[in-house]
CSV table of C-alpha atoms and ligand atoms in Angstrom, one decimal:
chain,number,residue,atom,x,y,z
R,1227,UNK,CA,4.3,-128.2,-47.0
R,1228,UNK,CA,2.4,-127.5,-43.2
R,1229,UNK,CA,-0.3,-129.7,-42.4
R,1230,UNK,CA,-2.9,-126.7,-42.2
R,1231,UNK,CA,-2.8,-126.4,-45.9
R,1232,UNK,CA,-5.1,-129.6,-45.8
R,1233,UNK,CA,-7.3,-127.1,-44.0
R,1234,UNK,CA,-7.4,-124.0,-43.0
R,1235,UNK,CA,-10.8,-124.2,-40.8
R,1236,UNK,CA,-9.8,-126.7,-38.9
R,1237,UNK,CA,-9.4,-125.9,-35.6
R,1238,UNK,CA,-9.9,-128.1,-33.1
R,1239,UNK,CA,-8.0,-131.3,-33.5
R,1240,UNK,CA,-6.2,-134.5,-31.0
R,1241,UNK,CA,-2.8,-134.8,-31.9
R,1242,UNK,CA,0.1,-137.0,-30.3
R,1243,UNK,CA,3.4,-135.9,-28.3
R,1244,UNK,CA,6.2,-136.8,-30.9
R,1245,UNK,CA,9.2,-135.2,-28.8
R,1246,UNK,CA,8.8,-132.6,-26.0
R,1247,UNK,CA,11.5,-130.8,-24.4
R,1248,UNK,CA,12.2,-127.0,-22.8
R,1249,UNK,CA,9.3,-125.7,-23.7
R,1250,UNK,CA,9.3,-127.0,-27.4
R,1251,UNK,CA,6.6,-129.6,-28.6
R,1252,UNK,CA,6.6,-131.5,-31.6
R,1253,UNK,CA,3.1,-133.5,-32.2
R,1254,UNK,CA,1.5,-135.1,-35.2
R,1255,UNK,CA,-0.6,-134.5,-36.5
R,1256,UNK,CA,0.1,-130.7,-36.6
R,1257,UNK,CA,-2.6,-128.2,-38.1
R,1258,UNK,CA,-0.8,-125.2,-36.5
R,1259,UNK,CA,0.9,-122.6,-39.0
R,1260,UNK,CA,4.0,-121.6,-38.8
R,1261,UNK,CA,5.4,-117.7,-40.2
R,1262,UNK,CA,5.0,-118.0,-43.6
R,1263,UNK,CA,4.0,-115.8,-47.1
R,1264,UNK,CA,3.8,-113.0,-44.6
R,1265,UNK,CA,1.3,-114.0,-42.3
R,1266,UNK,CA,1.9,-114.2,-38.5
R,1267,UNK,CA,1.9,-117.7,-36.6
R,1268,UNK,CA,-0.7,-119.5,-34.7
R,1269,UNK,CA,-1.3,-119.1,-31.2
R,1270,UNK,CA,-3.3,-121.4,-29.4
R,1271,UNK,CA,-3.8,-124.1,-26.5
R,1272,UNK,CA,-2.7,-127.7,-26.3
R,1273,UNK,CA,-4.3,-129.6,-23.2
R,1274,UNK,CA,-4.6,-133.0,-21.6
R,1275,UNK,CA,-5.5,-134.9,-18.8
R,1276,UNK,CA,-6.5,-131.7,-17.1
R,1277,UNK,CA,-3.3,-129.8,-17.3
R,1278,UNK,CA,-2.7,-127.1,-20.1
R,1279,UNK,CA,0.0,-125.0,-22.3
R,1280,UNK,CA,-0.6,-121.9,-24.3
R,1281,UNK,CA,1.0,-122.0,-27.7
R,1282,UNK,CA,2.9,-118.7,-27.8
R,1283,UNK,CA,4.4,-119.4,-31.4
R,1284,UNK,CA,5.1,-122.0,-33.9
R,1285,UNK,CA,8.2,-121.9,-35.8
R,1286,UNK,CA,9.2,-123.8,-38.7
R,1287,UNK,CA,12.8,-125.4,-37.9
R,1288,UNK,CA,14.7,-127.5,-41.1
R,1289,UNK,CA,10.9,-128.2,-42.2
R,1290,UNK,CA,9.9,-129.4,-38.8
R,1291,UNK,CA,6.6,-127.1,-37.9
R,1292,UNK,CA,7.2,-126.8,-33.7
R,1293,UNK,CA,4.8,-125.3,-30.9
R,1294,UNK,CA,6.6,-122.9,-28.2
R,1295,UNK,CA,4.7,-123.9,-25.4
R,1296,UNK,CA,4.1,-121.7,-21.7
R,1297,UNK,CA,2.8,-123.7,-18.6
R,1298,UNK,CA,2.9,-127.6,-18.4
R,1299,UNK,CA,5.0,-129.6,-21.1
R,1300,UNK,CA,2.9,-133.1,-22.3
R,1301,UNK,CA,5.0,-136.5,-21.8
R,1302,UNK,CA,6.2,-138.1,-25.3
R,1303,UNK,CA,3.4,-140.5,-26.3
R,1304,UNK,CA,1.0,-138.1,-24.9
R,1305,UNK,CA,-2.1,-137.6,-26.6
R,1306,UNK,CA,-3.5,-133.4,-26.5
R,1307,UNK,CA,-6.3,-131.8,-27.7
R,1308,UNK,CA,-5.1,-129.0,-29.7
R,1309,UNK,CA,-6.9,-125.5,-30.0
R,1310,UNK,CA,-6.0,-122.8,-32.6
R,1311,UNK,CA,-6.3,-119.2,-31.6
R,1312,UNK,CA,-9.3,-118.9,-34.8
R,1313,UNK,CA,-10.2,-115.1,-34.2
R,1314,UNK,CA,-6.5,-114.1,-34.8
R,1315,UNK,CA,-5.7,-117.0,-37.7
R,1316,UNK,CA,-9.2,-115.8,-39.8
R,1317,UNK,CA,-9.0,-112.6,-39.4
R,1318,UNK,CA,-4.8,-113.0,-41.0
R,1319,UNK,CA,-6.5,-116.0,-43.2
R,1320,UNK,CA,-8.9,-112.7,-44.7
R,1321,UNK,CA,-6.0,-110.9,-44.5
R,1322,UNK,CA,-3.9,-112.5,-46.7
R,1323,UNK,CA,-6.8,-113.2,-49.2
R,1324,UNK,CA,-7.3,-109.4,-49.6
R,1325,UNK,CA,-4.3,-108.5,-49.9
R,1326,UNK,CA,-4.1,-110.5,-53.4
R,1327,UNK,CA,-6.9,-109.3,-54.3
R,1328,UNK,CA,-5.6,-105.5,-53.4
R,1329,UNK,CA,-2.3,-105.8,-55.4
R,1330,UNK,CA,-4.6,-107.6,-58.5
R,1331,UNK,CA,-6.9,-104.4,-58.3
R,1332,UNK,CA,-3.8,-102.1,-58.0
R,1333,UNK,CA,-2.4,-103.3,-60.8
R,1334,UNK,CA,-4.4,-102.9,-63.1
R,1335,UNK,CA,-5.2,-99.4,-62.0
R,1336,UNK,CA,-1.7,-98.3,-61.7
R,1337,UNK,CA,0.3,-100.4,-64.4
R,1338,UNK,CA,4.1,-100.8,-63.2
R,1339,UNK,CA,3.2,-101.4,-60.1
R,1340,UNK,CA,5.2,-103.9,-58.2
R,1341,UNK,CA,4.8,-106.3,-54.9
R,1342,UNK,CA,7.8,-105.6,-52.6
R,1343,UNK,CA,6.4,-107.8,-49.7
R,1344,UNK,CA,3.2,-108.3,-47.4
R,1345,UNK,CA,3.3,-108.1,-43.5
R,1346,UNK,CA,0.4,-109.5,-42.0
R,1347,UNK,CA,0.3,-109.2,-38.0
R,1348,UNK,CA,-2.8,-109.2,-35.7
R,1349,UNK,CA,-4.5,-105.7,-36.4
R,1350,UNK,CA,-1.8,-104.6,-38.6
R,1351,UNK,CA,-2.0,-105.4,-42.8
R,1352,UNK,CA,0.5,-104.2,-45.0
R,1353,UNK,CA,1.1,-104.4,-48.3
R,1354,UNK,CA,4.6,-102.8,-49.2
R,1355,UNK,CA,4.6,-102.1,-53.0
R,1356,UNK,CA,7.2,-100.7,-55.8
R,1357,UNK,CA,5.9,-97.7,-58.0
R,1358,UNK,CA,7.5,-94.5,-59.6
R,1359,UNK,CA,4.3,-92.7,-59.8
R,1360,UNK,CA,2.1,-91.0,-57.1
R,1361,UNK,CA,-0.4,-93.1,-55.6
R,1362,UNK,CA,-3.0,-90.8,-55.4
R,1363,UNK,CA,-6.6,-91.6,-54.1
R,1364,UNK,CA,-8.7,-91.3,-56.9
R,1365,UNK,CA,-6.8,-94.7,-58.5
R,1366,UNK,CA,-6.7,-96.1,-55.2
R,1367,UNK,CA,-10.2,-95.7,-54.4
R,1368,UNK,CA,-11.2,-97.3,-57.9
R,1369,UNK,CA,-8.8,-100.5,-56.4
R,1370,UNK,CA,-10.8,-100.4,-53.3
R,1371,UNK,CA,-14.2,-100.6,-55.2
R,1372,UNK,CA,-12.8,-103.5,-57.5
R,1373,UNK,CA,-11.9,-105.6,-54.3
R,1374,UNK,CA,-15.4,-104.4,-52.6
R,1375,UNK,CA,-17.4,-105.9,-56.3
R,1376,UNK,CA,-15.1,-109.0,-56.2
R,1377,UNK,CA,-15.8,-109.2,-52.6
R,1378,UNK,CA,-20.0,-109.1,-53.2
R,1379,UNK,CA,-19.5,-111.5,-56.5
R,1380,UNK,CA,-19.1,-114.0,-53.7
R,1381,UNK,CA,-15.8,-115.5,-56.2
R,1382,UNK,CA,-14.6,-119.1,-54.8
R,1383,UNK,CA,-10.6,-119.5,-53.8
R,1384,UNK,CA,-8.8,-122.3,-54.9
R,1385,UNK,CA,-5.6,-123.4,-54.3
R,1386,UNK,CA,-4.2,-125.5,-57.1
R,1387,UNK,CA,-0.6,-127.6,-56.6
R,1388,UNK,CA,1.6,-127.0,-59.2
R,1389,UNK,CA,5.6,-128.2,-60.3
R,1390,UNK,CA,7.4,-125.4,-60.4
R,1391,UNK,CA,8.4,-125.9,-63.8
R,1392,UNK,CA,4.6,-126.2,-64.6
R,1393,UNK,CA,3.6,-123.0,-63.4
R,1394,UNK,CA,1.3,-121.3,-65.9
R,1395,UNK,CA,2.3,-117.8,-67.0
R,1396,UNK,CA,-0.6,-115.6,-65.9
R,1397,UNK,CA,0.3,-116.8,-62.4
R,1398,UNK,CA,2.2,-113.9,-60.5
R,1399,UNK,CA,4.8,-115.3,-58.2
R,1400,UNK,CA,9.0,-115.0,-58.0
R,1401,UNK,CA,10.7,-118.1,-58.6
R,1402,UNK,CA,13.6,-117.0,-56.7
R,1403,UNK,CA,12.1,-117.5,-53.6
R,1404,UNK,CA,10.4,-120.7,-54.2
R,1405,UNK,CA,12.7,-123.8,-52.7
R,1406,UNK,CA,10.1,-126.2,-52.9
R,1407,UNK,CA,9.3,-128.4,-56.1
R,1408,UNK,CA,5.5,-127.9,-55.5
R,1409,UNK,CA,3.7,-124.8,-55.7
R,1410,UNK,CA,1.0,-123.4,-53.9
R,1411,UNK,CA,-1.2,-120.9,-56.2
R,1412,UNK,CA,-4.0,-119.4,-54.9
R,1413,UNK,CA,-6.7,-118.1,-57.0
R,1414,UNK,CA,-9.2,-115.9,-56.8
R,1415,UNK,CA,-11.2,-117.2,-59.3
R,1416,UNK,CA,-11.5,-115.5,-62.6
R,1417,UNK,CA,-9.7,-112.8,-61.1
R,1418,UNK,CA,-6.3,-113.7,-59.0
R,1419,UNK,CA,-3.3,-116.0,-59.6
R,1420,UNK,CA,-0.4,-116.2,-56.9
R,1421,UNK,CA,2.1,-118.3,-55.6
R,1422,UNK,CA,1.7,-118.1,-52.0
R,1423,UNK,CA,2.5,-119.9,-48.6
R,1424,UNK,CA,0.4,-118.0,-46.7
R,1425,UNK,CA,-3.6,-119.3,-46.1
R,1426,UNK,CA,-6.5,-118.3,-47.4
R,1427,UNK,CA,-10.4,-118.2,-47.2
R,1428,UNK,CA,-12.9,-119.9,-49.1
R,1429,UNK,CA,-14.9,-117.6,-50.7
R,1430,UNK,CA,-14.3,-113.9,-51.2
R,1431,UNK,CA,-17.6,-113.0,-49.9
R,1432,UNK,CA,-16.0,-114.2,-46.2
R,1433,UNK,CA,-14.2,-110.7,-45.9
R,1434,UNK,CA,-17.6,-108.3,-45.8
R,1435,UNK,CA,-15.9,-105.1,-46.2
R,1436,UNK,CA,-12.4,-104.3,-47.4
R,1437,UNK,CA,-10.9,-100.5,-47.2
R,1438,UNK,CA,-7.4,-99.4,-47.6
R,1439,UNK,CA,-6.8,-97.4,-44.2
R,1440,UNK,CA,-2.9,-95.5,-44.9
R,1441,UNK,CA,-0.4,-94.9,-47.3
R,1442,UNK,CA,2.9,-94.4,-46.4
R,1443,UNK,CA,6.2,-94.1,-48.5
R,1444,UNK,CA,9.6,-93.7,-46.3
R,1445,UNK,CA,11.7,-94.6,-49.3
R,1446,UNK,CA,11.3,-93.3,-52.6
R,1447,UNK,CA,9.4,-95.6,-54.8
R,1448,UNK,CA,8.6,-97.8,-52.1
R,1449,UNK,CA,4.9,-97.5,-50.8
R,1450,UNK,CA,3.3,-99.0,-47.4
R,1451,UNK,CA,-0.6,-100.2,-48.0
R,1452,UNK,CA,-2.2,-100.9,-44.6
R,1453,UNK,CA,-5.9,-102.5,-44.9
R,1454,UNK,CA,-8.6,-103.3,-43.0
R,1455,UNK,CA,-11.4,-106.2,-43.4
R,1456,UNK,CA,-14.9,-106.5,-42.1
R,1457,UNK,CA,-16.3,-104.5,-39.2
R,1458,UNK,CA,-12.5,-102.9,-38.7
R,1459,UNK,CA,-13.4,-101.4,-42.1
R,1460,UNK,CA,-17.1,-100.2,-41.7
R,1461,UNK,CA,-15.6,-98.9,-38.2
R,1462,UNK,CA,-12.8,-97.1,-40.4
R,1463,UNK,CA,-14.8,-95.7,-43.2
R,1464,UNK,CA,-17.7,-94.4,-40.8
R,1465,UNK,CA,-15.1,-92.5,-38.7
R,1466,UNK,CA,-13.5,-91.1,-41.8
R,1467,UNK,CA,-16.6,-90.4,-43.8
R,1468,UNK,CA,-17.6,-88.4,-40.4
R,1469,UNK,CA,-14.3,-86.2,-40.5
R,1470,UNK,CA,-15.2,-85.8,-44.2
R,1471,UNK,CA,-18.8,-84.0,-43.2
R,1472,UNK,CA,-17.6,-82.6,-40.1
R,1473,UNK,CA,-15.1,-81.0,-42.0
R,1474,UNK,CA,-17.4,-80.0,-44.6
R,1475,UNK,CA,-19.7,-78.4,-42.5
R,1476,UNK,CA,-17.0,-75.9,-40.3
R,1477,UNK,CA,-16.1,-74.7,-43.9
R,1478,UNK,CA,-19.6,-74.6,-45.1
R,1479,UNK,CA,-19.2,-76.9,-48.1
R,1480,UNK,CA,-19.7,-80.1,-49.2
R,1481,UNK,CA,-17.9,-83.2,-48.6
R,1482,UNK,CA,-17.5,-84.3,-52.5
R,1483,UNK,CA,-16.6,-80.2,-52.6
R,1484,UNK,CA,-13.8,-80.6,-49.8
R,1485,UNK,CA,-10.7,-81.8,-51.6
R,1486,UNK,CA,-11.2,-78.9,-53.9
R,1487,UNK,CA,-12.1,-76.3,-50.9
R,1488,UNK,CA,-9.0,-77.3,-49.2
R,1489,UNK,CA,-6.7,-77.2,-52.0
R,1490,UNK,CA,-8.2,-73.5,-52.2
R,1491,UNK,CA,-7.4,-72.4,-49.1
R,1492,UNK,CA,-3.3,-73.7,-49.2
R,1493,UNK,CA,-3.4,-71.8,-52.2
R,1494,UNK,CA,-5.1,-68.5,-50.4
R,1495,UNK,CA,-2.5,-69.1,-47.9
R,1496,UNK,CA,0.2,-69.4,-50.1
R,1497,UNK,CA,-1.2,-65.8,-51.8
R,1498,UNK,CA,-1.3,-64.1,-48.4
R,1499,UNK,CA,1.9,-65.2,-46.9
R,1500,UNK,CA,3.4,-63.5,-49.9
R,1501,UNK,CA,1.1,-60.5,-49.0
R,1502,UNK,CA,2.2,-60.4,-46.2
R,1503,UNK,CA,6.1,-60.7,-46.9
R,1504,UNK,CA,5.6,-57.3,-49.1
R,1505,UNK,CA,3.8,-55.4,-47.1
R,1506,UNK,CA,6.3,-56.5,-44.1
R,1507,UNK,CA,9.0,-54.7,-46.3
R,1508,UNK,CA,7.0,-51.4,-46.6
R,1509,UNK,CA,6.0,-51.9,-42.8
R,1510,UNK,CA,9.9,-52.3,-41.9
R,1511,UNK,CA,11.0,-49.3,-44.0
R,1512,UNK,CA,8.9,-47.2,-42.5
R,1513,UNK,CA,9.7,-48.3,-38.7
R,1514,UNK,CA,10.3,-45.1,-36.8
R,1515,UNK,CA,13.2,-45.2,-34.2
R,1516,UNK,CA,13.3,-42.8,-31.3
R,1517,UNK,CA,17.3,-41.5,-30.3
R,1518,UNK,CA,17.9,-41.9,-26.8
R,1519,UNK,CA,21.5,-41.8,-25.4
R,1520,UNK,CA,23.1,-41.7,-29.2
R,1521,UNK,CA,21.4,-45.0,-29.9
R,1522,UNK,CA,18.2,-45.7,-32.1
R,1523,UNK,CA,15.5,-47.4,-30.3
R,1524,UNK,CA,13.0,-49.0,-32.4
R,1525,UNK,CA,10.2,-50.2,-30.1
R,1526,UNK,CA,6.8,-51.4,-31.3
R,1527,UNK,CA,4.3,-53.2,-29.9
R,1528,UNK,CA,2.1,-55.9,-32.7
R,1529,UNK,CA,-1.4,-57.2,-32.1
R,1530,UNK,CA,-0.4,-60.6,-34.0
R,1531,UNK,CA,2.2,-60.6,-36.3
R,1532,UNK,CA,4.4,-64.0,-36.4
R,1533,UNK,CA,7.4,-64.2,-34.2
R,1534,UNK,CA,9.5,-65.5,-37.2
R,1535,UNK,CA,8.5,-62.4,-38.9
R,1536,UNK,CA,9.4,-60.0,-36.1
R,1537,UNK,CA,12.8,-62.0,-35.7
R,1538,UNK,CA,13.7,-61.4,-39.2
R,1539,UNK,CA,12.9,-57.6,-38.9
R,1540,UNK,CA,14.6,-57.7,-35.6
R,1541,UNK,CA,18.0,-59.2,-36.8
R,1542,UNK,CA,17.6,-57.0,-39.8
R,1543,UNK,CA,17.5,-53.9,-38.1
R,1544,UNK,CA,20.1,-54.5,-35.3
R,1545,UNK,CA,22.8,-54.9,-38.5
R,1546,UNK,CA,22.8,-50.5,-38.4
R,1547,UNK,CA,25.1,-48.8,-36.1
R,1548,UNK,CA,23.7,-48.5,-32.5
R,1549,UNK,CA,20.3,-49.8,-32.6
R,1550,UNK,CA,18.4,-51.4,-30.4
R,1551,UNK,CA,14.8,-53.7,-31.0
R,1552,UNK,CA,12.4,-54.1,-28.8
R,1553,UNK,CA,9.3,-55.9,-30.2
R,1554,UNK,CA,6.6,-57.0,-28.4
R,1555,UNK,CA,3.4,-58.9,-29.6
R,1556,UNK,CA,0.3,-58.7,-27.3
R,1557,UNK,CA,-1.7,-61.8,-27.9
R,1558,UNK,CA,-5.3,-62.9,-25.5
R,1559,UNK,CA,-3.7,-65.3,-23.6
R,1560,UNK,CA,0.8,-65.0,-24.3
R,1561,UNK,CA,2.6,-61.8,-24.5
R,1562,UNK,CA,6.3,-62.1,-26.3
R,1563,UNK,CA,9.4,-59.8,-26.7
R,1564,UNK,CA,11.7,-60.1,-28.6
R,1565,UNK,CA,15.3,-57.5,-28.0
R,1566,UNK,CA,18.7,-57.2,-29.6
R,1567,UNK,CA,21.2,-54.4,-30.1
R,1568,UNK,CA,23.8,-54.0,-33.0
R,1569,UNK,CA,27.0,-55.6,-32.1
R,1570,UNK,CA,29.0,-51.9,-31.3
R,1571,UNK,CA,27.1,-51.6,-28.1
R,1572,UNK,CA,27.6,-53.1,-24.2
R,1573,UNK,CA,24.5,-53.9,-22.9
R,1574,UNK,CA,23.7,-57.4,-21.8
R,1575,UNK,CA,20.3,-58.2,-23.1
R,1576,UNK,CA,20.5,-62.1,-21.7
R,1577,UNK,CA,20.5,-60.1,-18.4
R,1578,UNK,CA,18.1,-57.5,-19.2
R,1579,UNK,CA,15.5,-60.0,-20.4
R,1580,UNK,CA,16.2,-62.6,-18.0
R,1581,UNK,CA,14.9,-59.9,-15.8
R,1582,UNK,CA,12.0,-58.5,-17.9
R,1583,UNK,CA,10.5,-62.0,-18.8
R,1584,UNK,CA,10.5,-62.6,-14.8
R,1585,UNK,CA,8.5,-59.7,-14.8
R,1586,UNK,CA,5.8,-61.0,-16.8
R,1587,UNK,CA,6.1,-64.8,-15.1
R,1588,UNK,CA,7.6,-66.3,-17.9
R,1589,UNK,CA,10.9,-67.1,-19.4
R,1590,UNK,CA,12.9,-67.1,-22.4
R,1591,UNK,CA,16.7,-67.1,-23.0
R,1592,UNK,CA,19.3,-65.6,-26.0
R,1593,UNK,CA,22.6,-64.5,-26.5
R,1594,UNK,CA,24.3,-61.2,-24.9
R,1595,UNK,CA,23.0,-59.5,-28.0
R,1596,UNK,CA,19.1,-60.9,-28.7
R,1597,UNK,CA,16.8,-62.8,-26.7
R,1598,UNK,CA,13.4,-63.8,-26.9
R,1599,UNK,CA,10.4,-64.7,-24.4
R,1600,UNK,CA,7.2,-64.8,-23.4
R,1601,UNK,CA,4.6,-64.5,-20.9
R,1602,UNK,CA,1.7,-62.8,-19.0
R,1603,UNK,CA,0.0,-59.9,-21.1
R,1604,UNK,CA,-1.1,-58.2,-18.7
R,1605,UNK,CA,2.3,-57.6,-17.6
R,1606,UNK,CA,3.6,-56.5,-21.1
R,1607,UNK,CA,4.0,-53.0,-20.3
R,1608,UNK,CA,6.1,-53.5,-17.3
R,1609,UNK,CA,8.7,-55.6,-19.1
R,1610,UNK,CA,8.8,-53.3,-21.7
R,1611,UNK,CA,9.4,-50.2,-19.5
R,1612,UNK,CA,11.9,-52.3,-17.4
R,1613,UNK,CA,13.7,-53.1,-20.9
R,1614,UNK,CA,13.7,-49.4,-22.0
R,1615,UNK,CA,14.4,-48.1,-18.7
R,1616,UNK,CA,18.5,-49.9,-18.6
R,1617,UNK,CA,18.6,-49.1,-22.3
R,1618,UNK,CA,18.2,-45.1,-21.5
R,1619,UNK,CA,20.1,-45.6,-18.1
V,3004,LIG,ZN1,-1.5,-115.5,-49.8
């Protein structure tokens, strides 16, 4: 068990130099934290007699809790005044409070749920989680308000020590993990029960303001909960309650409206990109080709259709005997071509357009047989008659 479980506000403490050697301190007695449940390590200062280390980790090695030290190294016998980084170990102290009191509220609004593990790093909470379902945000916004009421209910945490074989059952924890006879369980009174190694506040009330910021799943039935406490978390829900009315207001709606609008306007997007699939058919059956040389030259030029869309119609038409495409879109500020030619005739089109695209100070690039590019608009019509001018040569 680390010293700081005594307590977790303290500080500030004098401590003496037990060993000290290449850049490794062992004192006593030692109120830093070490890795544990989760949560990051201390950082800190030890000084004395006017010269001074930072604390760039502690590490917990066969039970011994050491300080990695960077600047002057205290003689054994020494005796330092010790400092712990407290902005960093309280806000990860909060941390690791809320994120029991996030999986409690989880489960019980999506049952199945299961912990996978925490991370806890300066400005960085995780809580990775097991469930088959969807998280969605209506059940996770009714976990954020339970945390937010047990948060204002001002609930005391207590950490009770336990024999492992005495654990009581409502206590959450995996046994597997536990090497020590005693157990740590933290409880959020009347509300939380966890074996844990990580440390904890005092009183729920201590975190102000808990949201959940992200959810994430790169595996499937694996999800990724980042959090945020305090003033990180009225920061966070002011910036994302003023995307929600910005929003609201460029589509002239209301915010409790704009799930709902949005979901309406994939689907109107959904109806028109079939629209316009059909009427893309009609449009390329009634494409009319002009015979130059014994070839058929279809040459159009578009106001805005997609350049996928033009590709497709492109590589469709070159597939009839002696054809050539030339499509060009004419957009405010690009201008694009795009020119093939069925497979039975000679020209080089890589050359041609290499040529054409110069002419409107851009580039693009293809095969001997279709290429693509874009540049100035205003200089559409000279590519295009440089482009028809080799193919009637
Ligand atoms: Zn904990």
């Amino acid at each position: 068990m680390q010293e700081c479980y005594r307590d977790p506000y303290l500080n500030s403490f004098k401590a003496k130099v037990v060993d000290a050697r290449d850049g490794v301190v062992l004192i006593e007695p030692n109120y830093f934290f070490s890795a544990s449940g989760g949560q990051a390590s201390d950082r800190g200062e030890i000084s004395w007699e006017g010269r001074r280390a930072k604390v760039v980790d502690v590490v917990n090695e066969s039970g011994k809790v050491l300080l990695k030290v960077d600047g002057d190294l205290p003689k054994k016998g020494e005796e330092i005044n010790c400092v712990v980084d407290w902005e960093r170990r309280y806000a990860l102290m909060k941390a690791h409070t809320a994120e029991h009191m996030l999986f409690q509220a989880l489960s019980r609004t999506f049952p199945g749920i299961y912990p996978e593990k925490v991370s806890l790093e300066p400005n960085s909470f995780s809580l990775f989680v097991r469930y088959t379902g969807s998280l969605d945000w209506n059940n996770v916004l009714r976990a954020e308000k339970m945390v937010n009421q047990v948060i204002r209910e001002a609930r005391p945490v207590h950490v009770h020590i336990t024999k492992k074989s005495e654990v009581p059952a409502d206590v959450r924890i995996k046994m597997e993990r536990i090497e020590d006879e005693e157990v740590r369980i933290i409880e959020v009174e009347g509300f939380d029960k966890v074996a844990c190694s990580g440390l904890h506040i005092k009183n729920t009330n201590e975190l102000g303001v808990f949201c959940v910021s992200h959810i994430t799943s790169d595996k499937p039935g694996v999800w990724k909960i980042d959090f945020l406490h305090g003033s990180d978390a009225v920061d966070f829900l002011l910036d994302t309650s003023k995307v929600a009315l910005s929003s609201s207001q460029i589509l002239g709606t209301n915010a409790d409206r704009l799930e709902k609008t949005a979901a309406n306007l994939l689907a109107a997007e959904e109806r028109l990109r079939q629209e316009v699939k059909e009427l893309s058919e009609i449009a390329l059956a009634g494409l009319k080709q002009e015979e130059v040389n014994g070839t058929n030259l279809y040459l159009r030029i578009f106001s805005c259709l997609s350049q996928k869309l033009l590709q497709e119609w492109a590589g469709k038409l070159v597939k009839k005997e002696k054809t050539i495409v030339v499509f060009a879109v004419r957009g405010e500020k690009t201008a694009s071509i795009i020119t093939g030619r069925s497979r039975d005739l000679a020209l080089d089109m890589r050359k041609i357009g290499e040529e054409a695209f110069r002419l409107m100070d851009g580039k693009g690039g293809g095969s001997e047989s279709f290429v693509s590019g874009s540049g100035d608009p205003k200089k559409l019509d000279e590519a295009i008659r440089f482009i028809v001018g080799n193919v009637k040569r």
